[in-house]
Each structure stands twice: as structure tokens, then as C-alpha cells.
Amino acid sequence: MPRVAFCTEQRKRNKIKALIEWIDGRMHSKELKQEYVAKQLNISQPAFSIRMNPKTYEKNKDADPFSFGDLLILFDILEATPEEKTRLMTLL
């Protein structure tokens, strides 16, 4: 089957979606609530919920849902393996 060439915007959208899906899945497996994770990131629960919605980032093409510091905190909270960290950090 031939490969489809994605434009830069489509690749970025897919990468953000993969990151958010990983965070959401890990939160569910660890039974963590959005309130707890938001508190660790020093943001409100509604702000965290907005960041977890990939459709928010389709409108603003330059924005990323989480900063580098936020990702480090999330990886610590969600106990990411070194392989997961490497894979997810190269997504952005």
C-alpha cells in the first residue's frame, strides 16, 4: 500500500493527538483524576481539560498543549519509561 505524504500541520496534529492519548490512557490506568494532575502542573482543572482536547490546537497551529517543563512533570507523575519519554519527546 502506498504511503501518503502528510503536510507539516497534519503531522503535528497527529503527534499532539498521540501524546494526549498516552497521557489520558496512563491517567486512567493509574486512576488519577484531572484535578490531581492539574494541581501538580500548577494550573486549574478546566485549563488542563482544555489542554487535553486536541481540537483546541487545530485552531492555533503554533501552540503546543504542554511545555517542556510540563512534560517532565507529567512523565514523573505518570511514571513514563525511558523509551516512552524518548518516543513522546520526539513527537513534538
Tab-separated table of C-alpha atoms in Angstrom, residues 5 9 20 25-26 28 30 33 35-36 41 45 47 51-52 57-58 63-64 68 76 78 87 89 91:
chain	number	residue	atom	x	y	z
A	5	ALA	CA	2.704	12.244	2.426
A	9	GLU	CA	0.206	20.604	10.018
A	20	ILE	CA	-2.725	13.345	24.623
A	25	GLY	CA	-4.539	6.296	28.959
A	26	ARG	CA	-1.857	6.445	31.640
A	28	HIS	CA	-6.846	6.004	33.591
A	30	LYS	CA	-3.133	4.875	37.408
A	33	LYS	CA	-8.076	12.473	38.224
A	35	GLU	CA	-7.761	17.707	39.406
A	36	TYR	CA	-4.673	15.962	40.802
A	41	LEU	CA	1.153	21.340	36.912
A	45	GLN	CA	-8.675	21.578	36.178
A	47	ALA	CA	-7.239	24.595	31.920
A	51	ARG	CA	-5.075	21.216	27.030
A	52	MET	CA	-6.241	17.604	26.769
A	57	TYR	CA	-4.826	23.052	18.873
A	58	GLU	CA	-6.249	22.708	15.391
A	63	ALA	CA	0.663	26.308	20.086
A	64	ASP	CA	1.622	23.093	21.848
A	68	PHE	CA	8.910	21.041	28.154
A	76	ASP	CA	7.271	11.867	36.582
A	78	LEU	CA	2.697	9.055	35.135
A	87	ARG	CA	9.282	8.472	21.866
A	89	MET	CA	9.563	13.893	23.341
A	91	LEU	CA	6.701	13.690	18.781
